[in-house]
Amino acid sequence: MLSDLSYYNYIIIGAGASGCVLANRLSADASASVLLLEAGGEDKHPDIADIGGFVRLWGTGADWNLKTTPQPGMTNRSITLNQGKVLGGSSSINAMMYVRGNAANFDEWSTLGAKGWSYKEVLPYFKQIEDYTGGDTSYHGKGGEISLSDCPDDIMRSPEFLLAAQQAGYNEPHFDYNGAKQTNSAGYLQFHIDAKQKRESGATAFLHPVIHRSNLTVLTKAQVKRILIENNVAVGVEYVIDNFTYTAFAVNEVILSAGALASPKILMLSGIGPEAHLDHMDIDVVADIPGVGKNLQDHVQVPLIYQTKKQAENATLLTGNVLFVKTTFTDYAPDVQINFTPGIPTPLVPLLPKFEVPVCIFLAILVQPLSRGEVRLASANYAEAPEINPNYLHEPADVEALAEAVEIIRNITTQPAFNTMNVSEVVPGKTPVSDYIREQSTTIWHPAGTCKMGTDASAVVDERLRVHGIKNLRVADASIMPVITSGNTVATCFMIGEKAAAMIMEDHKIKQEIYINS
């Protein structure tokens, strides 16, 4: 029986990639009680563990199934945003690709005021959580919770693509993009999949192994109404289970890890956000922080379909091969990720049109978009989805970078290594590339940046993830990224949880020492 009044040292909102790591690490201190609140249910559905089952989870109860506002840059289409609503969050329904991002991404964070977040400083946290067989131990961890492997589906591996990329001038094939070299080479994608060929999510890696701890309470189907703030101090959380409202109080801290779309929503419902917007929603303003919900960034993908001599069959994964490149629009970090699939992935067969010829698929993915959007409240009702406007392809340079990626793909397909595959372009074909991009591009479900870390006027949290102007409240998830990483974001979210836990424990150890010595 739930009590309507409870006290915990730490309350974590959201059991996604970051939240599961936090729950594991903070509850390792037997003297600290931890409450983990998850709006979704348990991760027992067999399609979660099945590495080919993720597509069948989209649009189900394990998915928030959110929609954007109509996007002018995408011919006014409203884009579906699949986001995990289940233990493990999106790490339980994603395609399991493990990409840390580029070293330059984290160095840029540091330059923008996030001290302590340079690549050199975050690398140890990546290594601590990983169990990767092979690779340079200077860059990879062994014995951590997350099982990692190079593309475990042999059907998805394409030596032809790797060699063709090299022939097109992209250095050596078979490179480790999470290692020392991260740009202008092709390699096999790495995946968070365990030795039994099952999904390794935040829940399976970090939560289930410690669920027995007496000081850890995990509540599912618990949707947060608001964070309770008294005198600019976070003191607790109101949440709802089965239409009953409960209150939990935090002795030490509340940590918000609900993701880049839900975390700003919860802050605004709690009176923390842009004053004018909160006034419009008739929400009492606790802290006027204009940056809450702003700076929304997301990766954008567009497919290219080629006829081939023979397509791969019975593949369980979405893809297996990757190339990270810098277009002429950047000198900073790779702004384009190219994935290659030598056939139609079995999970996607029900979703794709039937092709009369064998095909292979390229994805051109914009991983450093210049366009910025925002998340706003649709109402003051906690149960209503937020208004999400990513502003996709608002900046012309985003379309131009994707168009250059299309030409890079076309060049790769002309290389000798592809001769045996006898490829010819089907889509976009003769359609003008810029038109095709606006008509057919979509999200790859990596929203970030809406509670950004930094020191400028638009920042929401400081370098220790503490919400500006509010004590005992932190945000730890993809929303804190000042700039989105160049690649799939889940690996960075795991790292954020690991680093956040270390900072929280360090800060409270200092507080305890001050108290003892006073």
XYZ file of C-alpha atoms in Angstrom:
518
model
C 0.000 0.000 0.000
C 1.418 3.364 -1.025
C 1.706 6.017 1.626
C 0.560 9.475 0.542
C 3.456 11.022 2.484
C 7.018 9.668 2.253
C 10.569 10.873 2.834
C 13.638 9.943 0.786
C 17.153 11.264 0.532
C 16.897 11.391 -3.254
C 13.934 11.460 -5.610
C 14.703 10.696 -9.262
C 12.061 11.560 -11.855
C 12.337 9.300 -14.894
C 13.813 5.806 -15.298
C 15.466 6.379 -18.659
C 19.139 5.899 -19.489
C 20.353 8.608 -17.089
C 17.789 7.927 -14.361
C 18.584 4.213 -14.149
C 22.295 4.941 -13.724
C 21.508 7.493 -11.006
C 19.255 5.047 -9.142
C 21.978 2.412 -9.215
C 24.790 4.664 -8.042
C 22.932 6.677 -5.399
C 21.360 3.588 -3.813
C 24.803 1.970 -3.530
C 25.069 4.018 -0.317
C 22.995 1.896 2.048
C 22.398 4.907 4.289
C 20.682 6.864 1.479
C 17.064 6.152 0.525
C 16.183 6.581 -3.155
C 12.800 6.888 -4.866
C 12.693 6.362 -8.640
C 9.482 7.479 -10.362
C 8.656 6.210 -13.862
C 5.570 7.316 -15.788
C 5.570 4.131 -17.865
C 5.253 0.504 -16.915
C 7.689 -2.337 -16.365
C 9.923 -3.551 -19.185
C 8.533 -7.089 -19.372
C 7.218 -7.062 -22.941
C 9.187 -9.645 -24.976
C 9.703 -7.170 -27.827
C 11.891 -5.075 -25.527
C 14.469 -7.815 -25.018
C 14.200 -9.006 -28.636
C 16.770 -7.022 -30.630
C 14.470 -7.104 -33.649
C 11.339 -6.133 -31.739
C 11.769 -2.404 -31.212
C 9.668 -1.279 -34.186
C 6.713 -3.238 -32.797
C 6.929 -1.117 -29.626
C 6.466 2.196 -31.408
C 2.972 3.550 -30.878
C 2.253 1.132 -28.009
C 1.939 1.798 -24.289
C 5.745 1.718 -24.049
C 5.938 4.846 -26.226
C 4.859 8.411 -25.391
C 3.928 8.643 -29.100
C 4.390 12.399 -29.211
C 3.777 14.662 -32.205
C 5.460 17.886 -33.224
C 3.616 20.956 -34.373
C 3.391 21.224 -38.195
C 6.924 21.853 -39.452
C 7.248 24.480 -42.217
C 10.723 23.174 -43.072
C 9.232 19.725 -43.706
C 6.267 20.768 -45.892
C 4.114 21.414 -42.799
C 4.177 17.790 -41.736
C 3.627 16.891 -38.067
C 6.395 14.462 -37.124
C 5.961 11.539 -34.720
C 8.507 11.438 -31.905
C 8.847 7.942 -30.438
C 10.049 8.250 -26.836
C 10.243 5.439 -24.291
C 7.514 5.328 -21.638
C 8.772 2.282 -19.768
C 11.561 1.281 -17.397
C 14.719 2.066 -19.333
C 13.042 4.904 -21.218
C 14.098 5.214 -24.835
C 16.985 2.801 -24.219
C 14.247 0.131 -24.076
C 12.692 0.965 -27.465
C 15.563 2.377 -29.544
C 17.641 0.693 -32.263
C 20.483 0.060 -29.771
C 23.245 1.931 -31.629
C 25.978 3.082 -29.268
C 27.718 6.297 -30.321
C 29.359 8.537 -27.739
C 29.625 11.510 -30.037
C 32.747 13.296 -31.153
C 35.462 14.543 -28.813
C 34.938 18.029 -30.233
C 31.325 17.997 -28.997
C 32.361 17.759 -25.365
C 35.207 20.225 -25.765
C 32.631 22.648 -27.183
C 30.460 22.104 -24.084
C 33.420 23.109 -21.943
C 34.063 26.182 -24.086
C 30.412 27.197 -23.635
C 30.763 27.230 -19.840
C 30.273 23.581 -18.872
C 33.528 23.230 -16.969
C 34.447 19.644 -16.237
C 32.706 18.315 -19.364
C 35.551 18.303 -21.901
C 36.173 15.019 -23.701
C 39.205 14.259 -21.557
C 37.101 14.814 -18.432
C 34.042 12.771 -19.476
C 35.972 9.851 -20.987
C 36.511 8.119 -17.602
C 32.733 8.109 -17.019
C 32.123 6.504 -20.407
C 34.714 3.841 -19.606
C 33.309 3.115 -16.136
C 29.906 2.045 -17.445
C 31.062 -0.029 -20.429
C 31.931 -3.657 -21.020
C 33.436 -3.694 -24.506
C 35.403 -6.608 -25.897
C 38.333 -5.414 -27.942
C 39.427 -1.894 -28.676
C 42.055 0.361 -27.190
C 41.743 0.321 -23.393
C 42.742 3.979 -23.372
C 39.289 4.662 -24.791
C 37.178 1.646 -23.818
C 36.042 0.177 -20.523
C 35.910 -3.468 -19.527
C 33.723 -4.877 -16.767
C 31.119 -2.104 -16.655
C 27.381 -2.640 -16.718
C 26.621 -1.981 -20.403
C 27.508 -4.859 -22.709
C 28.751 -3.524 -26.048
C 29.712 -5.214 -29.283
C 30.520 -4.381 -32.879
C 27.562 -5.108 -35.149
C 26.543 -8.591 -33.930
C 24.357 -9.269 -36.974
C 26.679 -10.621 -39.685
C 23.973 -10.098 -42.317
C 24.128 -6.364 -41.643
C 27.899 -6.074 -42.042
C 28.994 -4.721 -45.406
C 32.717 -4.924 -46.223
C 31.797 -3.429 -49.611
C 30.561 -0.215 -47.992
C 33.617 0.092 -45.775
C 35.987 -0.396 -48.697
C 33.983 1.901 -50.991
C 34.163 4.657 -48.380
C 37.924 4.213 -48.245
C 38.122 4.341 -52.044
C 36.111 7.574 -51.923
C 38.798 9.109 -49.710
C 37.521 8.426 -46.208
C 40.687 6.913 -44.756
C 40.882 3.366 -43.473
C 37.869 1.063 -43.061
C 36.944 -0.872 -39.902
C 37.656 2.090 -37.650
C 36.513 2.391 -34.029
C 34.498 5.623 -33.934
C 34.348 5.487 -30.118
C 38.135 5.281 -30.009
C 40.988 7.594 -30.890
C 39.834 8.490 -34.417
C 36.265 9.634 -34.903
C 36.001 11.374 -38.268
C 36.160 10.600 -41.995
C 36.365 6.815 -41.727
C 33.840 4.008 -42.035
C 33.279 1.189 -39.579
C 30.795 -1.216 -38.080
C 28.330 0.300 -35.654
C 28.552 -0.626 -31.976
C 25.425 -1.751 -30.135
C 24.242 -2.084 -26.531
C 23.391 -5.777 -26.898
C 24.434 -8.466 -24.401
C 26.182 -11.801 -24.958
C 22.826 -13.591 -25.260
C 21.823 -11.303 -28.133
C 19.313 -9.433 -25.994
C 18.857 -5.678 -25.597
C 20.992 -4.092 -22.879
C 18.908 -1.130 -21.678
C 19.340 1.253 -18.798
C 16.917 -0.951 -16.866
C 18.593 -4.300 -17.591
C 22.113 -2.967 -17.051
C 21.655 -0.696 -14.039
C 18.248 -1.147 -12.435
C 17.281 -4.819 -12.341
C 20.593 -5.985 -10.819
C 20.001 -3.732 -7.772
C 16.200 -3.730 -7.581
C 16.423 -5.826 -4.400
C 18.124 -3.059 -2.415
C 15.969 -2.182 0.570
C 16.840 1.506 0.247
C 15.669 1.701 -3.402
C 11.970 2.184 -4.191
C 10.895 2.003 -7.841
C 7.357 3.085 -8.723
C 6.003 2.581 -12.240
C 3.010 4.268 -13.883
C 3.746 7.212 -11.601
C 3.317 10.471 -13.506
C 4.752 13.581 -11.886
C 2.447 16.585 -11.502
C 5.046 19.001 -10.210
C 8.151 19.486 -8.124
C 7.426 21.147 -4.788
C 9.456 24.309 -4.201
C 9.594 26.219 -0.916
C 11.690 29.386 -0.589
C 13.564 28.460 -3.776
C 14.417 25.004 -2.427
C 13.141 21.778 -4.005
C 11.564 19.822 -1.169
C 9.565 17.099 -2.871
C 7.399 15.819 -5.700
C 3.699 15.370 -6.338
C 2.887 12.363 -8.511
C -0.162 10.406 -9.608
C -0.762 6.645 -9.685
C -4.203 5.300 -10.667
C -5.749 8.776 -10.327
C -4.540 9.146 -6.724
C -2.108 11.950 -5.910
C 0.825 11.231 -3.614
C 3.550 13.413 -2.136
C 7.148 12.401 -1.569
C 9.670 14.650 0.160
C 13.375 14.839 -0.648
C 15.769 15.299 2.259
C 18.754 15.875 -0.032
C 17.763 16.444 -3.662
C 15.283 16.024 -6.470
C 16.899 14.919 -9.744
C 14.924 15.411 -12.953
C 15.793 12.807 -15.607
C 12.609 12.709 -17.657
C 14.215 13.495 -21.018
C 14.495 16.517 -23.277
C 10.740 16.750 -23.860
C 9.369 15.929 -20.397
C 11.992 17.574 -18.169
C 11.247 21.150 -19.333
C 7.533 20.364 -19.135
C 7.848 19.304 -15.487
C 9.971 22.348 -14.645
C 7.359 24.662 -16.156
C 4.499 22.868 -14.374
C 6.494 23.523 -11.190
C 6.735 27.264 -11.879
C 10.270 27.230 -13.277
C 10.587 28.648 -16.777
C 9.866 31.690 -18.954
C 7.758 34.072 -16.864
C 5.467 35.227 -19.694
C 4.651 31.653 -20.717
C 3.953 30.577 -17.134
C 1.712 33.608 -16.620
C -0.166 32.689 -19.797
C -0.722 29.207 -18.351
C -1.845 30.629 -14.971
C 1.052 28.931 -13.202
C 2.625 30.733 -10.250
C 6.166 31.742 -11.149
C 8.771 30.326 -8.785
C 11.813 31.148 -10.914
C 11.927 33.080 -14.182
C 14.389 31.017 -16.231
C 13.864 31.965 -19.900
C 15.898 29.056 -21.281
C 13.621 26.285 -20.009
C 12.251 24.506 -23.081
C 14.391 26.498 -25.524
C 17.426 25.298 -27.527
C 15.627 22.126 -28.698
C 17.851 20.210 -31.123
C 17.296 16.920 -32.905
C 18.933 14.813 -35.575
C 17.235 14.640 -38.978
C 17.424 11.696 -41.370
C 16.594 11.154 -45.034
C 16.792 7.773 -46.840
C 18.289 6.898 -50.213
C 17.130 3.669 -51.858
C 19.293 1.806 -54.375
C 18.522 -1.221 -56.487
C 21.112 -3.938 -55.935
C 22.013 -7.308 -57.411
C 21.068 -9.143 -54.236
C 19.730 -7.746 -50.989
C 20.512 -9.047 -47.516
C 17.655 -11.055 -46.005
C 16.512 -11.832 -42.441
C 18.505 -9.058 -40.784
C 17.512 -8.397 -37.170
C 19.089 -4.959 -36.760
C 18.244 -1.662 -38.427
C 21.707 -1.177 -39.891
C 25.305 -2.096 -39.204
C 27.678 0.231 -41.041
C 28.495 3.884 -40.459
C 30.538 6.783 -41.781
C 31.010 10.090 -39.927
C 32.000 13.021 -42.133
C 32.430 16.762 -42.044
C 30.706 18.554 -44.889
C 31.912 21.894 -46.221
C 29.529 23.539 -43.751
C 31.610 22.768 -40.659
C 35.184 22.733 -39.418
C 34.100 21.701 -35.922
C 32.834 18.112 -35.634
C 31.214 15.630 -38.032
C 27.885 17.110 -39.055
C 26.725 14.100 -41.075
C 26.365 10.440 -40.162
C 25.787 7.976 -43.004
C 24.335 4.549 -42.203
C 24.279 1.755 -44.777
C 21.987 -1.275 -44.778
C 22.625 -3.945 -47.457
C 18.937 -4.870 -47.619
C 15.612 -4.155 -45.958
C 15.853 -4.724 -42.198
C 13.301 -7.331 -41.140
C 11.865 -5.058 -38.394
C 11.029 -2.411 -41.030
C 9.359 -4.694 -43.577
C 5.811 -3.928 -42.320
C 6.486 -0.169 -42.480
C 8.095 0.178 -45.905
C 6.548 0.013 -49.374
C 7.042 -3.241 -51.237
C 9.871 -2.940 -53.732
C 9.730 -5.033 -56.899
C 13.529 -5.297 -57.052
C 16.255 -6.079 -54.484
C 17.301 -2.904 -52.678
C 19.799 -1.505 -50.206
C 19.324 1.593 -48.068
C 21.495 4.545 -47.118
C 20.527 7.011 -44.399
C 21.914 10.533 -44.497
C 21.648 11.906 -40.958
C 22.255 15.524 -39.984
C 23.927 15.301 -36.578
C 24.920 18.959 -36.079
C 21.780 20.899 -37.033
C 21.834 24.679 -36.838
C 18.049 24.882 -36.436
C 16.733 25.342 -32.900
C 13.229 24.790 -31.571
C 11.408 24.763 -28.261
C 9.091 22.859 -25.939
C 6.168 24.710 -24.356
C 3.215 23.739 -22.232
C -0.024 23.085 -24.071
C -1.857 23.658 -20.781
C -1.316 23.489 -17.035
C -2.622 19.906 -17.034
C 0.202 17.516 -16.144
C -1.422 14.726 -18.199
C -1.429 16.705 -21.455
C 1.469 16.351 -23.873
C 3.637 19.444 -24.335
C 3.719 21.525 -27.498
C 6.853 20.456 -29.370
C 8.302 22.599 -32.152
C 11.775 21.394 -33.198
C 11.823 23.909 -36.073
C 13.295 21.239 -38.322
C 15.277 22.508 -41.346
C 14.506 26.134 -40.522
C 18.115 27.039 -41.288
C 18.908 26.674 -45.024
C 22.378 25.343 -44.162
C 20.754 22.233 -42.658
C 19.169 21.376 -46.006
C 22.427 22.148 -47.797
C 24.434 19.868 -45.482
C 21.987 17.008 -46.072
C 22.155 17.663 -49.812
C 25.937 17.373 -49.633
C 25.504 14.093 -47.723
C 23.360 12.800 -50.589
C 26.181 13.601 -53.026
C 28.699 11.869 -50.743
C 26.529 8.741 -50.832
C 26.214 8.929 -54.604
C 29.991 9.161 -54.894
C 30.508 6.146 -52.631
C 28.190 4.029 -54.778
C 30.364 4.688 -57.849
C 33.471 3.188 -56.232
C 34.908 -0.154 -57.453
C 33.991 -1.930 -54.204
C 30.318 -1.576 -55.089
C 30.730 -3.056 -58.582
C 29.766 -6.549 -57.460
C 26.540 -5.182 -55.960
C 25.578 -3.484 -59.235
C 23.742 -0.642 -57.466
C 21.571 1.988 -59.165
C 19.635 4.804 -57.532
C 15.876 4.431 -57.133
C 15.079 7.181 -54.597
C 15.334 10.190 -54.814
C 16.226 9.608 -58.462
C 15.489 12.679 -60.576
C 13.609 14.522 -57.825
C 15.452 17.764 -56.925
C 17.447 16.916 -53.819
C 16.377 19.920 -51.725
C 12.710 19.209 -52.484
C 13.177 15.548 -51.623
C 14.835 16.415 -48.308
C 11.994 18.702 -47.239
C 9.340 16.207 -48.365
C 10.837 12.978 -46.987
C 13.156 13.799 -44.079
C 12.119 13.009 -40.541
C 13.473 12.765 -37.015
C 15.750 10.019 -35.792
C 14.327 10.538 -32.270
C 17.223 12.230 -30.475
C 15.766 15.408 -28.891
C 18.220 17.299 -26.693
C 19.207 20.665 -25.269
C 16.027 22.017 -23.626
C 17.524 22.563 -20.142
C 20.963 23.434 -21.338
C 24.047 23.557 -19.181
C 26.133 26.707 -19.087
C 26.698 30.170 -17.694
C 24.944 32.431 -20.211
C 21.488 33.957 -19.771
C 19.766 31.093 -21.605
C 21.318 28.338 -19.472
C 19.082 26.352 -17.128
C 21.655 24.372 -15.131
C 25.251 24.983 -14.100
C 28.207 22.683 -14.719
C 27.143 20.508 -11.781
C 23.638 20.246 -13.263
C 22.058 22.375 -10.521
C 19.081 24.437 -11.668
C 20.009 28.112 -11.528
C 18.366 29.845 -8.578
C 16.834 26.690 -7.052
C 18.580 24.651 -4.384
C 18.477 20.853 -4.179
C 17.257 20.452 -7.766
C 19.264 19.063 -10.667
C 18.551 17.963 -14.218
C 20.448 14.990 -15.645
C 19.453 13.764 -19.103
C 19.749 14.741 -22.780
C 18.130 18.096 -22.064
C 21.319 19.457 -20.465
C 23.380 19.220 -23.669
C 24.383 22.746 -24.772
C 25.000 21.329 -28.256
C 23.754 17.935 -29.402
C 26.373 15.244 -29.929
C 27.408 13.968 -33.370
C 25.656 10.608 -33.245
C 22.984 8.593 -31.454
C 22.545 10.117 -28.002
C 21.882 7.211 -25.616
C 25.569 6.603 -24.827
C 25.956 10.217 -23.752
C 22.829 9.921 -21.590
C 24.345 6.945 -19.760
C 27.494 8.998 -19.202
C 25.488 11.991 -17.955
C 23.843 9.768 -15.340
C 27.209 8.398 -14.239
C 28.857 11.819 -13.937
C 25.788 13.336 -12.262
C 25.774 10.610 -9.607
C 29.454 11.188 -8.882
C 28.916 14.945 -8.499
C 25.870 14.479 -6.273
C 27.685 12.095 -3.947
C 30.722 14.368 -3.881
C 28.629 17.447 -3.050
C 26.774 15.721 -0.232
C 29.952 14.281 1.212
C 31.282 17.835 1.405
C 28.035 18.996 3.036
C 28.249 16.201 5.599
C 31.860 17.048 6.411
C 30.949 20.704 6.891
C 28.069 19.695 9.189
C 30.227 17.292 11.231
C 32.999 19.846 11.657
C 30.737 22.783 12.478
